[in-house]
Tab-separated table of C-alpha atoms and ligand atoms in Angstrom:
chain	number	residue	atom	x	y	z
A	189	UNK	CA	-34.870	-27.052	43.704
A	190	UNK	CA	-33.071	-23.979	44.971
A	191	UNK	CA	-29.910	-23.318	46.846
A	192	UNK	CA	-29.269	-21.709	49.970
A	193	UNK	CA	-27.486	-18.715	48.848
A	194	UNK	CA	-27.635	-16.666	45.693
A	195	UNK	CA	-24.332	-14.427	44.501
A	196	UNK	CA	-26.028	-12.557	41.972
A	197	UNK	CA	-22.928	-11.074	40.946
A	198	UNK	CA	-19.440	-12.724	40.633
A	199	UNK	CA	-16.411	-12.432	37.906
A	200	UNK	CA	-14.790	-15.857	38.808
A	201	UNK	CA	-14.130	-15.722	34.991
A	202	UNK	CA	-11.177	-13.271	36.173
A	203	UNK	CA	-7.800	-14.095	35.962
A	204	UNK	CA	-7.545	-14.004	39.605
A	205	UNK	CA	-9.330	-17.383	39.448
A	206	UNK	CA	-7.229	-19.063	37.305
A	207	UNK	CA	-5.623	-21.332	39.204
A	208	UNK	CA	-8.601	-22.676	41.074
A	209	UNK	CA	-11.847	-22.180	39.995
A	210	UNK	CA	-12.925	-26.057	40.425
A	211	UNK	CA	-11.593	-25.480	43.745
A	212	UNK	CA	-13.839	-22.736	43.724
A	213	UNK	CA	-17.079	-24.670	42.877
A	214	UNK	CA	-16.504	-27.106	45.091
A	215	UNK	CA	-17.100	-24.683	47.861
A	216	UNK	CA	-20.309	-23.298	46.458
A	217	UNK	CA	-21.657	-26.627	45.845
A	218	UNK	CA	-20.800	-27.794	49.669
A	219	UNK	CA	-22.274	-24.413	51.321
A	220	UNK	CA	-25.096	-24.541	48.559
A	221	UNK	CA	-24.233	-21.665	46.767
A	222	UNK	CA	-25.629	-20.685	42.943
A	223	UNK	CA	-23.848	-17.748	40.994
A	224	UNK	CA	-23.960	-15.085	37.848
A	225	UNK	CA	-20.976	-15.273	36.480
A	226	UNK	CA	-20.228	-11.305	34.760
A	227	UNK	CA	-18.704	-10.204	31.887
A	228	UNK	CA	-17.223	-7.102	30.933
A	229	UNK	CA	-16.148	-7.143	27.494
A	230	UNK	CA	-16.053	-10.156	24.493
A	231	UNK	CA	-13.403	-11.974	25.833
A	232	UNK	CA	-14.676	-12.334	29.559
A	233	UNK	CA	-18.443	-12.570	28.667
A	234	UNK	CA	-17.241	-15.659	26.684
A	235	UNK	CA	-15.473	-17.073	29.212
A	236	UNK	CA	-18.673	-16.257	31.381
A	237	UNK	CA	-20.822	-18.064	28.805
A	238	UNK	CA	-18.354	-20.927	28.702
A	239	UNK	CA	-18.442	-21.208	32.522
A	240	UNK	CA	-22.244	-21.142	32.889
A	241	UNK	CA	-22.209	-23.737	30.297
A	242	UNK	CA	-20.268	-26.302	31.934
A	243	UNK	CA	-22.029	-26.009	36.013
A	244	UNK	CA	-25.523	-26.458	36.513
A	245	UNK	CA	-25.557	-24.052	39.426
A	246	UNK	CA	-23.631	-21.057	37.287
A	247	UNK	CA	-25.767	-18.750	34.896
A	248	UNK	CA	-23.639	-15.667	33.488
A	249	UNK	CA	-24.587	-12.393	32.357
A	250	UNK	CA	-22.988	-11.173	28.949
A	251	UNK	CA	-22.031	-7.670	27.881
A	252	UNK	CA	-19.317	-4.602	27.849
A	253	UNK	CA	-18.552	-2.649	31.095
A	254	UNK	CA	-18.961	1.269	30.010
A	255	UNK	CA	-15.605	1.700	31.299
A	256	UNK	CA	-13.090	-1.557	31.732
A	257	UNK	CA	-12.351	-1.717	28.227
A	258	UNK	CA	-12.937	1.367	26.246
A	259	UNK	CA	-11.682	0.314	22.961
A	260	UNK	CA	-14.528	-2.081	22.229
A	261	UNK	CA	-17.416	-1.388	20.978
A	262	UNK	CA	-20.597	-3.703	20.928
A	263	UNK	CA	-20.651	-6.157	18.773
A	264	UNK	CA	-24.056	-7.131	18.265
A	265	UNK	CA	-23.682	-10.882	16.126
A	266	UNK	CA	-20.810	-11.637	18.110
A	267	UNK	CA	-23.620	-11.254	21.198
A	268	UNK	CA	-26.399	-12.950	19.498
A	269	UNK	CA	-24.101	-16.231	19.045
A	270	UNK	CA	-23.398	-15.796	22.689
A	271	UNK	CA	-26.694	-15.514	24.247
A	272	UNK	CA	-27.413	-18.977	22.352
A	273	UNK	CA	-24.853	-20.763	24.860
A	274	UNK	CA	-27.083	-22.559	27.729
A	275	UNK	CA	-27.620	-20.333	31.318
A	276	UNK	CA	-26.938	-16.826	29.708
A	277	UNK	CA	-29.633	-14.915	31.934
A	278	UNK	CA	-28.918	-11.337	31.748
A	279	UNK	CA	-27.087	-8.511	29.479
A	280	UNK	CA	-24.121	-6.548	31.298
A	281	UNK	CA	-22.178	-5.662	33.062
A	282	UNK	CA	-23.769	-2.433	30.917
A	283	UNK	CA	-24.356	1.068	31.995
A	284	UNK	CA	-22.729	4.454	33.058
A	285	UNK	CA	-19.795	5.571	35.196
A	286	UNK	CA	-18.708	8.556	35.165
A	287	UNK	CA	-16.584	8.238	38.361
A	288	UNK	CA	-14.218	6.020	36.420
A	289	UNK	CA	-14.398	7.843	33.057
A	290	UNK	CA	-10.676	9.069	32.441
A	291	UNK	CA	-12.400	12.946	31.286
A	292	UNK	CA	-15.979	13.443	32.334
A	293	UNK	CA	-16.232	15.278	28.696
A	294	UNK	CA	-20.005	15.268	26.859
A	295	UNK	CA	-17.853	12.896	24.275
A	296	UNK	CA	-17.054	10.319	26.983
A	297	UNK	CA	-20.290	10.483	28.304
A	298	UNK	CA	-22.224	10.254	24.695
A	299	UNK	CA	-19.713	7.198	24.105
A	300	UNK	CA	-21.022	5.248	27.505
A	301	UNK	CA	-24.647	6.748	26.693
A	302	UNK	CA	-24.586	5.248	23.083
A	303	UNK	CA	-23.027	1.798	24.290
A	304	UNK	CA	-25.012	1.234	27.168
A	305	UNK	CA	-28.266	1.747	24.887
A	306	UNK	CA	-26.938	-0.654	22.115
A	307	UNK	CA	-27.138	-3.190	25.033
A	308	UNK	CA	-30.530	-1.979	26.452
A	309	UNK	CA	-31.840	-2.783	22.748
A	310	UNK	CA	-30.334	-5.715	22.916
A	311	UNK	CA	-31.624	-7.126	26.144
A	312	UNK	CA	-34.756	-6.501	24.942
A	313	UNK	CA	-34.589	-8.307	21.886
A	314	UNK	CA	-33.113	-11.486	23.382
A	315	UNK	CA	-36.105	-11.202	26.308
A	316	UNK	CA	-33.044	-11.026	29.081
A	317	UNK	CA	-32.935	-8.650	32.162
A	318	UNK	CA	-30.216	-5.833	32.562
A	319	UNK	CA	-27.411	-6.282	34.833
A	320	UNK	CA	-26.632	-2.667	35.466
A	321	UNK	CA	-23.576	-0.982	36.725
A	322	UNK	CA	-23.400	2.762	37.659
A	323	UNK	CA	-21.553	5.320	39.148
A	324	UNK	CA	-22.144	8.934	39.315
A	325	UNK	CA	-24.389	8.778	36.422
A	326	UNK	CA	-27.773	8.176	38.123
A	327	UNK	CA	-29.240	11.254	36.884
A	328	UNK	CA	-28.689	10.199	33.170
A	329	UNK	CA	-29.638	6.442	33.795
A	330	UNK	CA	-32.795	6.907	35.082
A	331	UNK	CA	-33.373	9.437	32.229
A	332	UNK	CA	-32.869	6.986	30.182
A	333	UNK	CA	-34.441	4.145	31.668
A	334	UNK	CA	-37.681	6.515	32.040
A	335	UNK	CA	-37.844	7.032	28.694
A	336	UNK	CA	-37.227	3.742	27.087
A	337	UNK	CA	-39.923	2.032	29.652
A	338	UNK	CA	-42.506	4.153	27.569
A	339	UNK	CA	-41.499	2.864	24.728
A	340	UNK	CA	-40.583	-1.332	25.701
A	341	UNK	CA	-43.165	-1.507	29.003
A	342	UNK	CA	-42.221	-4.851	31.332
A	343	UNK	CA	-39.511	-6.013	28.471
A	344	UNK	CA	-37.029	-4.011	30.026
A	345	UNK	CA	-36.292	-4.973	33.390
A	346	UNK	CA	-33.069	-6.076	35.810
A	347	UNK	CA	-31.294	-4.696	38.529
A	348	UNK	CA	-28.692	-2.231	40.077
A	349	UNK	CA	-25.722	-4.183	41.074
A	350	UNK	CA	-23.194	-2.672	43.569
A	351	UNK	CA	-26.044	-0.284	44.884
A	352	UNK	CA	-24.387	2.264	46.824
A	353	UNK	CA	-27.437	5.164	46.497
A	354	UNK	CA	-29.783	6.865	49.056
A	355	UNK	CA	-33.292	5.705	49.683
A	356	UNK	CA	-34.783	8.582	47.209
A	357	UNK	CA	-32.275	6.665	44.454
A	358	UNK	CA	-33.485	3.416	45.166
A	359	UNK	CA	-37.309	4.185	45.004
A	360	UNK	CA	-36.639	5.570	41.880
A	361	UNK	CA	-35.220	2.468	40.368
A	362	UNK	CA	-37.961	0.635	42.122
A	363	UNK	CA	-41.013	2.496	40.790
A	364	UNK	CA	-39.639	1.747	37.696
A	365	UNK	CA	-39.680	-2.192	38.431
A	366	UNK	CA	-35.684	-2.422	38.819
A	367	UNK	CA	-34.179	-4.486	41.483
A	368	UNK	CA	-31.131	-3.133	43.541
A	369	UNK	CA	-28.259	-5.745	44.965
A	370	UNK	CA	-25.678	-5.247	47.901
A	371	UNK	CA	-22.147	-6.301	48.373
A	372	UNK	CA	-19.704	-7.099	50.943
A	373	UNK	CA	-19.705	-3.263	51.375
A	374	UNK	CA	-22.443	-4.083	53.996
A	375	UNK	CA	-20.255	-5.920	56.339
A	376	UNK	CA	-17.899	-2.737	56.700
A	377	UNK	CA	-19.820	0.145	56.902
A	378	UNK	CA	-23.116	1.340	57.986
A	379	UNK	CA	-23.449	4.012	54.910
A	380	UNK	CA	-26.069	1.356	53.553
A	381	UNK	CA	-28.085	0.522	56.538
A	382	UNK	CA	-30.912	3.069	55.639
A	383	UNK	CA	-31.369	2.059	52.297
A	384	UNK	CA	-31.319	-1.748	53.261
A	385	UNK	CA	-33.999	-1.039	55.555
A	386	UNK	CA	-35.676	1.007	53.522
A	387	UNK	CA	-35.709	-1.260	50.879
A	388	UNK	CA	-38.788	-4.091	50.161
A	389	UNK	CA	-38.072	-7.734	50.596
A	390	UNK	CA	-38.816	-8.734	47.300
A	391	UNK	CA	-36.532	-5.801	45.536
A	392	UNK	CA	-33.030	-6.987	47.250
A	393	UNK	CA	-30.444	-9.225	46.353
A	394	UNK	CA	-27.262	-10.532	47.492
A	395	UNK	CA	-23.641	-10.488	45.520
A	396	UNK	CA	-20.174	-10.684	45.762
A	397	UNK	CA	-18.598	-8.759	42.809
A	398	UNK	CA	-15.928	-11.607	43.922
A	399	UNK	CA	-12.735	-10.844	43.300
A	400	UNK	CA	-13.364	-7.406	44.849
A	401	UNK	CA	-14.950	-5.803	48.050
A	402	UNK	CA	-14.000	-9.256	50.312
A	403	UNK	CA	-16.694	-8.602	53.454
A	404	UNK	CA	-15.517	-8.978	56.980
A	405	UNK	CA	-14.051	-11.387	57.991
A	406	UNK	CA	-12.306	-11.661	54.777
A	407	UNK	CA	-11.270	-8.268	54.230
A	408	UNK	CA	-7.809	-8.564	52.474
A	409	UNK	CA	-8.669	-12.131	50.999
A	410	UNK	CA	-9.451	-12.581	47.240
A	411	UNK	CA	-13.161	-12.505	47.187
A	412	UNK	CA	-15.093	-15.270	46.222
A	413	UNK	CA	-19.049	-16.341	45.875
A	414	UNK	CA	-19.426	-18.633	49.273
A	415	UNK	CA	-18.977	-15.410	51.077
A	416	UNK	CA	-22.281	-14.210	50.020
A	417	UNK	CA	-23.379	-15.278	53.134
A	418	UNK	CA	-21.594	-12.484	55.148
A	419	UNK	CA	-23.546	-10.103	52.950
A	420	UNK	CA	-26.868	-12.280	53.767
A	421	UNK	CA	-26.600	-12.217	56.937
A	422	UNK	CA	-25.769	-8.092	57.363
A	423	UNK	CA	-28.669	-7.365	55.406
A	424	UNK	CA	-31.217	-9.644	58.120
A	425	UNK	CA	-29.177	-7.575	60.855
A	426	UNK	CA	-29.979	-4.314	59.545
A	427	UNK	CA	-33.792	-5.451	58.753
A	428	UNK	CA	-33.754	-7.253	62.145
A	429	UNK	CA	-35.124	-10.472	60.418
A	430	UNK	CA	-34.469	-14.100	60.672
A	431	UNK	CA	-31.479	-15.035	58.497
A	432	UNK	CA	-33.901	-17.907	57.015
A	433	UNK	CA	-35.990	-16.106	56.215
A	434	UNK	CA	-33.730	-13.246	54.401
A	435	UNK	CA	-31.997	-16.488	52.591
A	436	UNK	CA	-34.769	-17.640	51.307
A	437	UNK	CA	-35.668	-14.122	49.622
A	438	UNK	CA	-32.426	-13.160	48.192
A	439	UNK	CA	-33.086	-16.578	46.410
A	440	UNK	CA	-36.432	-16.229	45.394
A	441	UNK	CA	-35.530	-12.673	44.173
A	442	UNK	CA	-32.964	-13.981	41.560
A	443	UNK	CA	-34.854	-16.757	40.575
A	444	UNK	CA	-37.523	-14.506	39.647
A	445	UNK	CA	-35.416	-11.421	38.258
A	446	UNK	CA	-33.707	-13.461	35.993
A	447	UNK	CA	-36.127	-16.074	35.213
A	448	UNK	CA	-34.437	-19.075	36.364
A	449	UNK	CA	-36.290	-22.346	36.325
A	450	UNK	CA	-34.916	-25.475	37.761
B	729	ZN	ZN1	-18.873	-6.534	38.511
């Protein structure tokens, strides 16, 4: 069975939802909504793991941001335990940012390079997509990406989340069999609309990145994964489409992406 909505991308393991988070999932499951919970470092991919653990409509994604928490490094058993736990479907939030980086120095960037393929090598050997995040480091990710798909073929796989690129980006990351996902960003500016319509049905998804980027007409409000449909329904605007028919794909798209059976 699948839901109505997919947020592909949601860190309702934040503090932010401390207070509430049953609250939370009560408004998913009414409005029929299914999330990947994201973690950014040990501590919050655990609570990730825990989350997706305890709600059959909750997967999570497990991994170290290249930039939220600098002083860790990855810790590959403490990873391997983790990716045991039930509904743990990708590896990230991994990857490159170089917009965030406190000194763009060739040391800070070798650091993110080194951590975000210790996680590449890792989603491969579990058999789990990538949840990618990058900034101002496309160059270098799809350098590296090129040249580890000679070497690991279909194994590695996954999507751009937050994709905030041009269309010449986005083929890029498509010709090498990566999905791309949109945020609430849609819903407040029309610097995407090209690259939405640009982009094929079956390469999109839907996400929150809940706490942040609340779309309109939430702008202001804590984010949260129920207003995935605000992003949903922007993205059939732009392609002129029927919404049900855009719902349906964003779903299909994550089911297949990160191989979730039901
Ligand atoms: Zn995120």
């Amino acid at each position: 069975m699948k839901p109505k909505f997919f947020d592909i991308h949601s860190h309702i393991n934040d503090e932010k939802f401390d207070g509430d988070i049953v609250d939370v999932v009560k408004r998913m499951d009414s409005e029929d909504v299914w999330t990947i919970v994201v973690g950014t470092d040990r501590r919050s991919s655990q609570l990730a793991a825990q989350i997706s653990c305890f709600y059959d409509n909750i997967f999570s994604s497990i991994g170290i941001h290249p930039t939220d928490n600098t002083a860790e490094h990855f810790n590959e058993p403490y990873f391997d335990e983790l990716a045991e736990s039930d509904n743990v479907v990708a590896v990230g939030e991994c990857g490159l940012d170089y917009f965030r980086a406190k000194d763009e120095s060739e040391e800070e960037k070798r650091r993110q390079k080194k951590l975000f393929e210790k996680q590449l090598e890792f989603a491969i050997k579990i058999n789990r997509p990538l949840m990618i995040h990058c900034r101002n480091a496309h160059s270098d990710m799809l350098d590296i990406l090129n040249s580890k798909k000679k070497e690991h073929g279909d194994l590695l796989r996954g999507n751009i989340h937050f994709f905030s690129e041009d269309t010449e980006t986005a083929k890029k990351y498509f010709d090498l069999g990566f999905a791309i996902s949109f945020t609430g960003v849609l819903t407040f500016t029309n610097d995407y609309d090209e690259v939405v319509e640009y982009s094929p049905f079956d390469k999109i998804m839907s996400e929150t990145d809940s706490p942040y980027v609340s779309p309109v007409p939430h702008r202001g409000e804590r984010n949260e994964p129920v207003y995935v449909k605000e992003v949903v329904k922007r993205i059939a605007d732009i392609k002129n489409e029927e919404y049900i028919k855009v719902e349906k794909a964003m779903v299909s798209n994550a089911f297949r992406v990160f191989n979730i059976n039901t």
